[in-house]
Amino acid sequence: MTLEEISLAIRQAEREGAALMLQAHDVIAENKSGARDVVTEYDRRVQQLLEARLRDVLQEAHFYCEEMDEQEKLDSEHLFIIDPIDGTMNFVRGFHHSCLSVAYARRGTVMAAAVYNPYLDEMFHAVRGAGAYLNGSPIHVAEESLRQSVVCFGTSPYREDLADRTFALARALFGASLDVRREGTAALDLCSVAAGRAGLYFELNLSLWDYAAGMLIVEEAGGVCRTAAGEALPMTGEKSSVAAASAQVLEEYLAVAERTR
């Protein structure tokens, strides 16, 4: 299959999975690692649907998914990286700001990705080398400076030891920007950067399924996606900090971060 065909299959599967989210009722959250780390039957059902649909179109594919007990190899020839519902706490609480996030990788390099917000019917997608799109229209990161930007950030809620550092950074960036936002889904925050809505997104502890799709969308929209220290993001499955912005704003962010240490 071509990358365009794989991209289309991802988007079709996400729209089908989103229908399960939109019909959800009486959602019950189960704790995983703690009270802030939750899963629902819809996370599992959406993941099962996405796996089934994508396996139908690429039978030799492997999977690396949030709600999977035993992960498959990240350096596989064909790998789908799936977060069935990014923003599960929002989903449970009825905030209507959650999404489906799927990346397709070859030998550790993300080649196609899509992030779908069913509540606004916004489909972000990218294919490596072909640009990034929102509902079929090209998108690009903002050209403004940090001072002219809104900053999105995540609180790494499963790592309370990172709270002081996170909020010190958020306070410093609040002073250096127009305003800050905490919206509860890394994938959509990355897409907000790609679409030029936010100038910067940062979070100090994320899993690969949180950022794999959004990373490619940001990069194809002309931005950069790095660790919070400005290094290349790992594709090894280890948790990582993430900072995404235009090249200019990333440099400004790194300077702010250095001053707050």
Short mmCIF file of N, CA and C in Angstrom, two decimals, residues 19 28 30 69 90 96 99-100 115 131 136 144 159 178-179 220 223 231 257:
data_model
loop_
_atom_site.label_atom_id
_atom_site.label_comp_id
_atom_site.label_asym_id
_atom_site.label_seq_id
_atom_site.Cartn_x
_atom_site.Cartn_y
_atom_site.Cartn_z
N ALA A 19 -17.37 7.21 16.32
CA ALA A 19 -18.81 6.99 16.49
C ALA A 19 -19.09 6.30 17.82
N ILE A 28 -17.88 4.59 32.89
CA ILE A 28 -17.28 4.24 34.17
C ILE A 28 -15.77 4.18 34.01
N GLU A 30 -12.00 3.21 35.28
CA GLU A 30 -11.24 2.29 36.12
C GLU A 30 -9.83 2.85 36.30
N ASP A 69 -1.62 -5.03 26.59
CA ASP A 69 -0.84 -5.61 27.67
C ASP A 69 0.59 -5.92 27.26
N ASN A 90 -10.89 13.89 30.30
CA ASN A 90 -11.88 14.79 29.69
C ASN A 90 -13.10 14.01 29.24
N HIS A 96 -15.79 17.00 26.50
CA HIS A 96 -15.89 17.00 25.03
C HIS A 96 -14.65 17.61 24.37
N CYS A 99 -9.64 12.93 21.70
CA CYS A 99 -9.41 12.59 20.30
C CYS A 99 -8.91 11.17 20.15
N LEU A 100 -8.87 10.72 18.91
CA LEU A 100 -8.24 9.46 18.53
C LEU A 100 -6.94 9.81 17.84
N VAL A 115 -5.00 12.63 13.67
CA VAL A 115 -5.58 12.90 14.98
C VAL A 115 -6.97 13.47 14.72
N GLY A 131 3.20 17.50 3.70
CA GLY A 131 2.50 18.57 4.40
C GLY A 131 1.50 18.06 5.42
N GLY A 136 -8.62 18.57 5.22
CA GLY A 136 -8.25 18.68 3.82
C GLY A 136 -7.56 19.96 3.41
N GLU A 144 4.56 33.93 14.58
CA GLU A 144 4.77 34.91 15.64
C GLU A 144 5.86 34.48 16.62
N ARG A 159 2.91 11.91 37.18
CA ARG A 159 4.22 12.15 37.80
C ARG A 159 4.14 13.42 38.65
N LEU A 178 1.30 35.51 25.49
CA LEU A 178 -0.02 36.12 25.66
C LEU A 178 -0.81 35.48 26.78
N ASP A 179 -0.71 34.15 26.91
CA ASP A 179 -1.49 33.42 27.91
C ASP A 179 -1.11 31.95 27.83
N GLU A 220 5.35 18.35 9.72
CA GLU A 220 4.89 18.58 8.35
C GLU A 220 4.20 19.93 8.20
N GLY A 223 6.90 22.96 11.76
CA GLY A 223 7.40 23.15 13.11
C GLY A 223 8.44 22.13 13.50
N GLU A 231 16.26 18.10 22.50
CA GLU A 231 16.86 16.94 21.83
C GLU A 231 15.81 16.19 21.00
N ALA A 257 13.22 28.26 29.69
CA ALA A 257 13.39 27.07 30.53
C ALA A 257 14.72 27.10 31.25
#
